[in-house]
Coordinates of C-alpha atoms and ligand atoms in Angstrom, one line a residue:
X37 CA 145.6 137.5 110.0
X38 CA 141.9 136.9 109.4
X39 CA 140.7 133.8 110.4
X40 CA 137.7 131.4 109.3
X41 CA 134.6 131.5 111.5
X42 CA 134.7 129.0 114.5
X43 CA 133.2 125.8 113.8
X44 CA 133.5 126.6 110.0
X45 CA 136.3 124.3 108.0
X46 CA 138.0 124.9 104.9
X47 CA 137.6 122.4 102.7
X48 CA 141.3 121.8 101.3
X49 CA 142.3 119.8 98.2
X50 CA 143.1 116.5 99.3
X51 CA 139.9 116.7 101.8
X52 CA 137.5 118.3 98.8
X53 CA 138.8 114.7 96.6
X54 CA 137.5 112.4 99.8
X55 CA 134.2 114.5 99.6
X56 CA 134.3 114.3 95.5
X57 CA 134.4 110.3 96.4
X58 CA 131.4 110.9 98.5
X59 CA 129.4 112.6 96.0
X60 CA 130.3 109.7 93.5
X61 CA 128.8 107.2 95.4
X62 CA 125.8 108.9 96.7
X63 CA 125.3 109.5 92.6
X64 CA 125.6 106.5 91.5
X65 CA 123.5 104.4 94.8
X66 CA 120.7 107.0 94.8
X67 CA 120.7 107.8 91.0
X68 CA 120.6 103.8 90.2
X69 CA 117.4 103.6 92.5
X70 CA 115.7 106.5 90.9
X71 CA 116.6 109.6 92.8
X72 CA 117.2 113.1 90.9
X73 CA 119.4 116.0 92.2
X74 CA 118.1 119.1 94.1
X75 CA 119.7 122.3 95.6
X76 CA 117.6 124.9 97.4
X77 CA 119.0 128.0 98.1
X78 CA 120.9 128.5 101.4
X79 CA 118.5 130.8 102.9
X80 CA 114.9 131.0 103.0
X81 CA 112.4 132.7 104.6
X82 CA 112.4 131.8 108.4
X83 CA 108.9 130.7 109.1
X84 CA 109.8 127.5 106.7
X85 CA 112.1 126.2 109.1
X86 CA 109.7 127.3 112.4
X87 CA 106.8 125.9 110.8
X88 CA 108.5 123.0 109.4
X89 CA 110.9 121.9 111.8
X90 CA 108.7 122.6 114.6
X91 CA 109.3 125.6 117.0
X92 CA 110.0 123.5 120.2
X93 CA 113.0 121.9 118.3
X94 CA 116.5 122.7 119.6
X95 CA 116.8 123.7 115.8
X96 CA 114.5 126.7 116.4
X97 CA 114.6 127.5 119.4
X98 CA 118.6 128.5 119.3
X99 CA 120.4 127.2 116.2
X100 CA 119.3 129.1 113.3
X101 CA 121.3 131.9 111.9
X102 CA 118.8 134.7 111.4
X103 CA 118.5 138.0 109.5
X104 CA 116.8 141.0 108.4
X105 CA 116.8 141.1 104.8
X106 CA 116.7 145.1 104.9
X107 CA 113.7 145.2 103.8
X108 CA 111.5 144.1 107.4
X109 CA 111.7 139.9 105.9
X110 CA 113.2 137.5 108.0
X111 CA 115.3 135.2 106.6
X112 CA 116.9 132.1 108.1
X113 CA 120.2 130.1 106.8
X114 CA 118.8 126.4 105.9
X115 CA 120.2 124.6 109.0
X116 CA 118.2 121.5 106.9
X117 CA 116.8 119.9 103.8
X118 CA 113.8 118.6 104.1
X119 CA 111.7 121.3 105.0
X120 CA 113.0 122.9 101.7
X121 CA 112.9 120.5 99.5
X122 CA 109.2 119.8 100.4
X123 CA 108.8 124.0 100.0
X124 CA 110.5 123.5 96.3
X125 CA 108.2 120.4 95.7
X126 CA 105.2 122.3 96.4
X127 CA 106.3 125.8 94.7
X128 CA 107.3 123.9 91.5
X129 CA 104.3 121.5 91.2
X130 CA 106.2 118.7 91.9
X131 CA 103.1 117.0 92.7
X132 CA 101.9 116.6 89.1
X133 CA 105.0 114.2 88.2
X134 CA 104.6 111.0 88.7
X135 CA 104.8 109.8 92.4
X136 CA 106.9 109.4 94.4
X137 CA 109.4 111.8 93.3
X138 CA 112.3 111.1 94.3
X139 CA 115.4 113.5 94.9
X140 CA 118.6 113.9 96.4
X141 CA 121.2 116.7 97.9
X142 CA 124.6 117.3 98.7
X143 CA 124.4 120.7 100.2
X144 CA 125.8 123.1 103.6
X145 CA 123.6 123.5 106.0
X146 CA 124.3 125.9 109.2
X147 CA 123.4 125.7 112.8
X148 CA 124.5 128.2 115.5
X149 CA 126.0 124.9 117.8
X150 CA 129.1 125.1 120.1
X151 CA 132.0 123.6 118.0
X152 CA 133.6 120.6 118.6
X153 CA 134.6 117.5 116.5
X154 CA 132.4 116.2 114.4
X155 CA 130.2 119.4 115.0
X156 CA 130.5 123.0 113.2
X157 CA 128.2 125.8 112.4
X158 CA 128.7 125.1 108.6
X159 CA 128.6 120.9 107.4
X160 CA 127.5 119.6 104.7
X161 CA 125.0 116.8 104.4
X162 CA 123.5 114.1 101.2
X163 CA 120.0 113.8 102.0
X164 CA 117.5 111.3 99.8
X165 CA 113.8 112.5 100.1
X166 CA 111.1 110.2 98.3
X167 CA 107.8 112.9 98.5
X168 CA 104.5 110.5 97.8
X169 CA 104.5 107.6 98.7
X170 CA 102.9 105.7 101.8
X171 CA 104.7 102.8 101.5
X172 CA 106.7 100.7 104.2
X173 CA 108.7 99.5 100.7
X174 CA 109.5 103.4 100.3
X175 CA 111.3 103.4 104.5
X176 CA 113.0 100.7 103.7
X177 CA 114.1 101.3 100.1
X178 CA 115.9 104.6 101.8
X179 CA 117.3 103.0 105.2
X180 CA 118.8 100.2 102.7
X181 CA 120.3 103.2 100.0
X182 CA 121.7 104.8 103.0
X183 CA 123.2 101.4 104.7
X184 CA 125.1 100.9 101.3
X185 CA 126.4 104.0 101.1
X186 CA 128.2 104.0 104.6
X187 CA 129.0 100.7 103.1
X188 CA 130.9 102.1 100.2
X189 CA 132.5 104.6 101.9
X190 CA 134.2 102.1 104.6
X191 CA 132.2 103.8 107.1
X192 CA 133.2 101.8 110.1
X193 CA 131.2 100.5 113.4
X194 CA 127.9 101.7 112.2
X195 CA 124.5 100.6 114.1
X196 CA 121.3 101.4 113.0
X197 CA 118.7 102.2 115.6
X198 CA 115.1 101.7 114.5
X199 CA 111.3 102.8 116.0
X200 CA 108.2 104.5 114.8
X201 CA 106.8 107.0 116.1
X202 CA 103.0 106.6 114.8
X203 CA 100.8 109.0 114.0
X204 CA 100.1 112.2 115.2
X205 CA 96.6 110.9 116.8
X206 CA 98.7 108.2 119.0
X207 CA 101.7 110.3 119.3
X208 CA 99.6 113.2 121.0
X209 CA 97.9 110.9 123.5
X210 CA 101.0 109.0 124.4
X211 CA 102.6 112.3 124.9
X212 CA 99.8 112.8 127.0
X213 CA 100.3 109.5 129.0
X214 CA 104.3 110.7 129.2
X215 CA 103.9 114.1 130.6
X216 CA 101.8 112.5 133.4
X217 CA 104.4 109.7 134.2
X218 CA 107.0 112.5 134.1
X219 CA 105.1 114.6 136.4
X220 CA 104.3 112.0 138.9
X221 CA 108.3 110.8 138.9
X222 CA 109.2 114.6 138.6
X223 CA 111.7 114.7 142.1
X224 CA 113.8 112.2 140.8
X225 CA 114.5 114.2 137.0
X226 CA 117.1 116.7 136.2
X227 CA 116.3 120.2 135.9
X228 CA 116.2 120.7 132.6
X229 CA 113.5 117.6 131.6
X230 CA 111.7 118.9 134.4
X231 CA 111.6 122.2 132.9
X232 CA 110.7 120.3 129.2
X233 CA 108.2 118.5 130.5
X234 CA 104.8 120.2 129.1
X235 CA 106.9 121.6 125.9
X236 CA 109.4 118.1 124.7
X237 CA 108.8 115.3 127.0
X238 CA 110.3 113.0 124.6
X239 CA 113.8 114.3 125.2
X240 CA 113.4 112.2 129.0
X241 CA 114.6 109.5 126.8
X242 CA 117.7 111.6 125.9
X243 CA 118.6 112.6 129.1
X244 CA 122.3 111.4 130.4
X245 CA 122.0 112.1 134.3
X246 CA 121.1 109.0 136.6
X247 CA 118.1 110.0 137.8
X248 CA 116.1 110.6 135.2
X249 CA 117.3 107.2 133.3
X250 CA 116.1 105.4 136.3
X251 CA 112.8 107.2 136.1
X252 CA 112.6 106.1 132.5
X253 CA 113.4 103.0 132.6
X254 CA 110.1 102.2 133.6
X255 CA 108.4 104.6 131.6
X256 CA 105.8 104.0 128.6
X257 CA 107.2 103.7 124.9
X258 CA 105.1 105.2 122.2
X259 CA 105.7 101.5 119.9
X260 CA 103.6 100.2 122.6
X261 CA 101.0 102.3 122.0
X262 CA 101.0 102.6 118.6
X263 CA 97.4 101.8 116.7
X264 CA 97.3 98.9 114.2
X265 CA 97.6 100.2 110.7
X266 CA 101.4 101.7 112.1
X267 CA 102.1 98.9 113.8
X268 CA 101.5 96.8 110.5
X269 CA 103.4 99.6 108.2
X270 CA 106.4 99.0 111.1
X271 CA 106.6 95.4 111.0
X272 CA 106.2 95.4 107.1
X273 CA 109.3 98.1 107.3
X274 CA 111.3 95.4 109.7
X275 CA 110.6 92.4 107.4
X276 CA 111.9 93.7 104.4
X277 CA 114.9 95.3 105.7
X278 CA 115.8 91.4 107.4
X279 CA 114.8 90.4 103.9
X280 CA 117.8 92.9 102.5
X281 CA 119.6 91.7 105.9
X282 CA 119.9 94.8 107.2
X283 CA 121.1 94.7 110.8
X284 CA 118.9 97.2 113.1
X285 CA 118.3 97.3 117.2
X286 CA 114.9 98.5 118.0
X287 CA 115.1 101.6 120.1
X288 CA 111.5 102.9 121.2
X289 CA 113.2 105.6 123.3
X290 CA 114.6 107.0 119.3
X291 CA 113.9 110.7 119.6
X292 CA 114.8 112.1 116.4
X293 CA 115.6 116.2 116.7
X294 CA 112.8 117.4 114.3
X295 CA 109.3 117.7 115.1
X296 CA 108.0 116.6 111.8
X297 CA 108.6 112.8 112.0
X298 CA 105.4 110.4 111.7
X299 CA 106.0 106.6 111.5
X300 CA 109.4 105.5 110.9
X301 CA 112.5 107.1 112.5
X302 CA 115.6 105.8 112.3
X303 CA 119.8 106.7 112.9
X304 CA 122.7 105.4 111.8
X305 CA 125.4 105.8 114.1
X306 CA 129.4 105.1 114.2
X307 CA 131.6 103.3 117.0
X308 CA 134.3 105.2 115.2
X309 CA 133.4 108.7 116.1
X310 CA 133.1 109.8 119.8
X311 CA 130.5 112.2 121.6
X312 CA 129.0 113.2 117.7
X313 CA 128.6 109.5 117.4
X314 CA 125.2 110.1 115.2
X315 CA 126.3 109.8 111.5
X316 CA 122.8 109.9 109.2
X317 CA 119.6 109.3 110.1
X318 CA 115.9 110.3 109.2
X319 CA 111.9 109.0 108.5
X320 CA 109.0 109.7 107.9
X321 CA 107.3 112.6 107.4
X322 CA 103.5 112.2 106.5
X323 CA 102.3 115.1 107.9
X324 CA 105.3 118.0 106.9
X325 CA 103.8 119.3 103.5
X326 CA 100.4 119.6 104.9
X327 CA 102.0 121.6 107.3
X328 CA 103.4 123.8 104.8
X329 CA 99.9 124.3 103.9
X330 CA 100.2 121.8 100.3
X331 CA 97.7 118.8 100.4
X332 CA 98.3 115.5 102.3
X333 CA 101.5 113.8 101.0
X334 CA 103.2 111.2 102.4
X335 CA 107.0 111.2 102.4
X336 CA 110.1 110.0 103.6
X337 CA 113.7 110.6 103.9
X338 CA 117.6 110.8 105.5
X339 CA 120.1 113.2 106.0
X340 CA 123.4 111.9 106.3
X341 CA 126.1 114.2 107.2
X342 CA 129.6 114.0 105.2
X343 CA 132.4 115.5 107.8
X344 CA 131.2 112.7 109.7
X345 CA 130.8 110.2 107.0
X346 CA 134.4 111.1 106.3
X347 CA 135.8 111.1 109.8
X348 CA 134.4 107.3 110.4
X349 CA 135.6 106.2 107.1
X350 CA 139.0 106.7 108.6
X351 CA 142.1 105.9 105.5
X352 CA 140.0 107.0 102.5
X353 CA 142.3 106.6 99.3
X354 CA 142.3 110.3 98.3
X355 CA 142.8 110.0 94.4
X356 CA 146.2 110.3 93.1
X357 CA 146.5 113.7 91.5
X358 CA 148.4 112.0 88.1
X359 CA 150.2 114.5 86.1
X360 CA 151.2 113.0 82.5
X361 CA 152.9 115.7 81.4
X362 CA 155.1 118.8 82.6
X363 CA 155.6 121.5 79.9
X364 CA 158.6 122.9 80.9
X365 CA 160.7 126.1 78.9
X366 CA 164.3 126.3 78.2
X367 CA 164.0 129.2 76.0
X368 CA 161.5 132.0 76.6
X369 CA 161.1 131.7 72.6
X370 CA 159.3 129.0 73.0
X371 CA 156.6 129.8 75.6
X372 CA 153.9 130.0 72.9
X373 CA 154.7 126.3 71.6
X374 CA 154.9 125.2 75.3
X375 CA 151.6 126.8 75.9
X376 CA 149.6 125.4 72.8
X377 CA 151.8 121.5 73.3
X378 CA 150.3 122.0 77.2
X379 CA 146.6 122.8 75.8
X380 CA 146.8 120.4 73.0
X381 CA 147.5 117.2 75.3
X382 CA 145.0 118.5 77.7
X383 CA 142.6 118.0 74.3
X384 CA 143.9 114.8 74.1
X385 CA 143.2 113.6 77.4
X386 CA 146.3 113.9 79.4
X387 CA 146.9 116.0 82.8
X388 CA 149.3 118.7 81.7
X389 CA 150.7 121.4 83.5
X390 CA 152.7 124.1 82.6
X391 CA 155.8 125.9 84.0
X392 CA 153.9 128.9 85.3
X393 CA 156.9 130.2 88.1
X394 CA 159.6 131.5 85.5
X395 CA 162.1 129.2 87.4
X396 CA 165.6 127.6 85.8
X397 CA 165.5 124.7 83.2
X398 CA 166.5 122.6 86.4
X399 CA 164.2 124.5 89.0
X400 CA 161.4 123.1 86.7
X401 CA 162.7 119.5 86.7
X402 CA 163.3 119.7 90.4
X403 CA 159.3 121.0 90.4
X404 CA 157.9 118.0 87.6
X405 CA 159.5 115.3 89.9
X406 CA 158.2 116.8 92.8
X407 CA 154.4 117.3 91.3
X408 CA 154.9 113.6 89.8
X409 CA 155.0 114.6 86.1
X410 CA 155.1 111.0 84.3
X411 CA 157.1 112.8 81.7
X412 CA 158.7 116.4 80.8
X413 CA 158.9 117.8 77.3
X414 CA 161.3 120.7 77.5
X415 CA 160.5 123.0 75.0
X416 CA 163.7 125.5 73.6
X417 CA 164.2 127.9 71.2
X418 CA 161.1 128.4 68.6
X419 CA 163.5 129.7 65.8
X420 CA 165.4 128.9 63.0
X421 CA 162.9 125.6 64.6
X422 CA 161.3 124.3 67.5
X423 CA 163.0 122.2 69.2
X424 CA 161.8 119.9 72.0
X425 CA 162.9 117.2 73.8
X426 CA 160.7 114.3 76.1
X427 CA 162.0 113.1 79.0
X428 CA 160.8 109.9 80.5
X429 CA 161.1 110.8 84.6
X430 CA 160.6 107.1 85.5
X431 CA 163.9 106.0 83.3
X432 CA 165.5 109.0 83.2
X433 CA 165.8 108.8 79.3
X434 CA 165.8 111.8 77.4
X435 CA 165.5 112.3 73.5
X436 CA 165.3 115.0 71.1
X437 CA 161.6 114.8 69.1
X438 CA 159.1 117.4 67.9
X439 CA 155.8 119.2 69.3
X440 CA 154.0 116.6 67.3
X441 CA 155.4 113.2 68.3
X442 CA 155.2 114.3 71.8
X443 CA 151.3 113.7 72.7
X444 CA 151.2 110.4 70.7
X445 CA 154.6 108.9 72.7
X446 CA 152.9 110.0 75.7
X447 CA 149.4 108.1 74.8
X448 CA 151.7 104.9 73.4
X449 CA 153.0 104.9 77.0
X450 CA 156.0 103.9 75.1
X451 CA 159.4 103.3 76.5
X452 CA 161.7 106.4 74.3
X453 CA 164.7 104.2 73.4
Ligands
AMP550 P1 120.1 115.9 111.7 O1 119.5 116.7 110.6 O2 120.3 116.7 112.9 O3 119.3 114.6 111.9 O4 121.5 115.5 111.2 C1 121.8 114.5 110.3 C2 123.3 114.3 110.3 O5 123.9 115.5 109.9 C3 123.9 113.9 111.6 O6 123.8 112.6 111.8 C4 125.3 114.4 111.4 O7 126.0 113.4 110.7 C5 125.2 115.6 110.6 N1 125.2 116.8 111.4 C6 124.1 117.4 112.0 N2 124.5 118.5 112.7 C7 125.8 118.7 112.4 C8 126.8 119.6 112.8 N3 126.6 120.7 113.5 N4 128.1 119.4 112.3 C9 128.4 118.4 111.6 N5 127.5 117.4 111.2 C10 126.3 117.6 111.6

């Protein structure tokens, strides 16, 4: 039997209504503050993502799933969203609206990880970008929209961890000051930071093995270096979000996993979920369209991703499927009456289904009880005239009535005797 992918999930009815719940409530948070709907398409061309996620990011460097197009192009599927939405910005003169503009996503994005839970090769993420504006009010506008959504959906034991990361300017000097205190502490790190030293040394702070955590617990943090005006834009971000009394725990050791990140950075994480305990997170971004050679724009933005939104949401109320009517045939005469009463209620506004299995008068029964039909109209013979009868499935009443009557009883809701 051919199998799915590893790390790829199907997404299967009662899973695809929790995610239709998340879509509904990312509509309605982000659309009530302003933000429109964007898809890209699922691949671009590679050198978006190498230029704009940054090639010593664990993203480039072995994630991405890359092609030939045939034709000598290479061509990458997205394994995120900002980078392209910031390539559509530019290539659609986005710049000419009115700034900021603001847009969201609900997308699949794919990254070439080892599976586990809470991590595949294809997820799907809702990301918020607002592209133009400088603003602390704009950082904390979109932790805040991303706080109530995990709000919304029940998402349970989240923290949000909060730093800035400055400016290029500071961030290159502090990295600077880092790679020397790494160097000179170098006997005591693991392998691997050692070996990252001159191209990441930021990922020190993620390291997991004693030594290196000793090492850096005494080392430098970028939010003590960082130069006024971000220091100002940071503590303007921190007042509004205790004005909106969002809970946060600074973190100056926050390494997001893209390049790209000026400023804020921030992540939402869950109690609930284990190892993959990271559930949205983003920032800032002043410097990313310049990079993708349009002019200096500020931005911001999150990507949150849903498996994992879903998974710490736990019991989600997956929407009762509600079937109003069952169509079912006890003549095959009247299959074209059953057919048009089935499409006809459906005009009206009811859920109907119709007996599409051949099965006996009571097989169909058996199947409307089962599916949770509120009522049955069995349809019979269509000649010398159609006769039909409505059966109420919570009383068990039947009665003999016409096509016609049955859509109005049903939208009465009244009782048949
Ligand atoms: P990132 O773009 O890496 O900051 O990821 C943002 C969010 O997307 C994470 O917090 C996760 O919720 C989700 N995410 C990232 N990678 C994966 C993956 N491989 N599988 C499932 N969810 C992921």
């Amino acid at each position: 039997m051919i199998q799915a992918p590893k790390g790829t999930d199907d997404v299967l009815p009662d899973e695809a209504a929790r995610r239709e719940l998340v879509e509904a409530h990312a509509r309605r948070i982000l659309g009530a503050a302003g933000y429109r709907r964007i898809e890209t398409p699922a691949f671009e061309a590679t050198e978006l993502f190498t230029r704009g996620v940054g090639e010593a990011t664990d993203i480039v460097q072995k994630e991405m799933y890359t092609f030939d197009d045939g034709g000598g192009r290479s061509l990458t599927l997205r394994p995120e969203g900002t980078a392209p939405v910031c390539r559509a910005y530019l290539e659609h003169g986005m710049r000419k609206l009115a700034q900021p503009v603001k847009l969201w996503y609900l997308s699949s994005f794919f990254r070439a990880e080892a599976p586990q839970r809470g991590r595949y090769r294809q997820f799907w993420q809702v990301g918020a970008e607002a592209i133009g504006s400088a603003g602390a009010e704009s950082d904390a506008e979109l932790i805040v929209l991303l706080a109530e959504l995990l709000e919304s959906l029940g998402v349970k034991g989240t923290r949000l961890r909060l730093s800035s990361l400055g400016t290029p300017a500071t961030r290159s000097e502090y990295r600077e000051e880092l790679k020397a205190f790494l160097r000179a502490h170098q006997d005591r790190l693991s392998a691997e930071v050692r070996s990252r030293i001159d191209l990441n040394p930021m990922r020190a702070f993620d390291a997991t093995d004693p030594g290196t955590r000793e090492v850096m617990r005494g080392a430098p943090t970028l939010l003590d270096r960082l130069a006024p005006e971000d220091a100002e834009h940071f503590d303007q971000v921190r007042r509004l979000l205790d004005d909106a009394g969002v809970r946060y725990e600074l973190d100056p050791a926050l390494v997001r996993g893209l390049d790209y990140y000026t400023r804020t950075v921030f992540e939402f994480t869950s109690d609930a979920l284990g190892a993959q305990s990271g559930i949205g997170g983003g920032g800032r971004y002043d410097g990313l369209i310049e990079l993708l050679e349009g002019p200096h724009t500020p931005a911001a933005g999150w990507a949150a991703g849903v498996e994992r939104m879903l998974m710490a949401a736990g019991e989600l109320p997956a929407p009762a499927d509600y079937v109003d009517l069952f169509v079912a045939l006890a003549a095959p005469d009247g299959s074209r009456i059953a057919f048009e009463l089935a499409r006809e209620a459906r005009r009206a506004g009811l859920q109907a289904q119709l007996e599409l299995a051949g099965r006996s008068l009571k097989g169909q029964l058996k199947h409307a009880d089962r599916i949770g039909a509120r009522y049955v109209a069995i349809v019979g013979d269509a000649r010398p005239q159609a006769t039909v009868s409505l059966k109420d499935m919570e009383s068990g009443e039947q009665r003999e009535t016409s096509a016609g009557t049955v859509i109005p009883t049903i939208l009465r809701g009244s009782r048949l005797s």
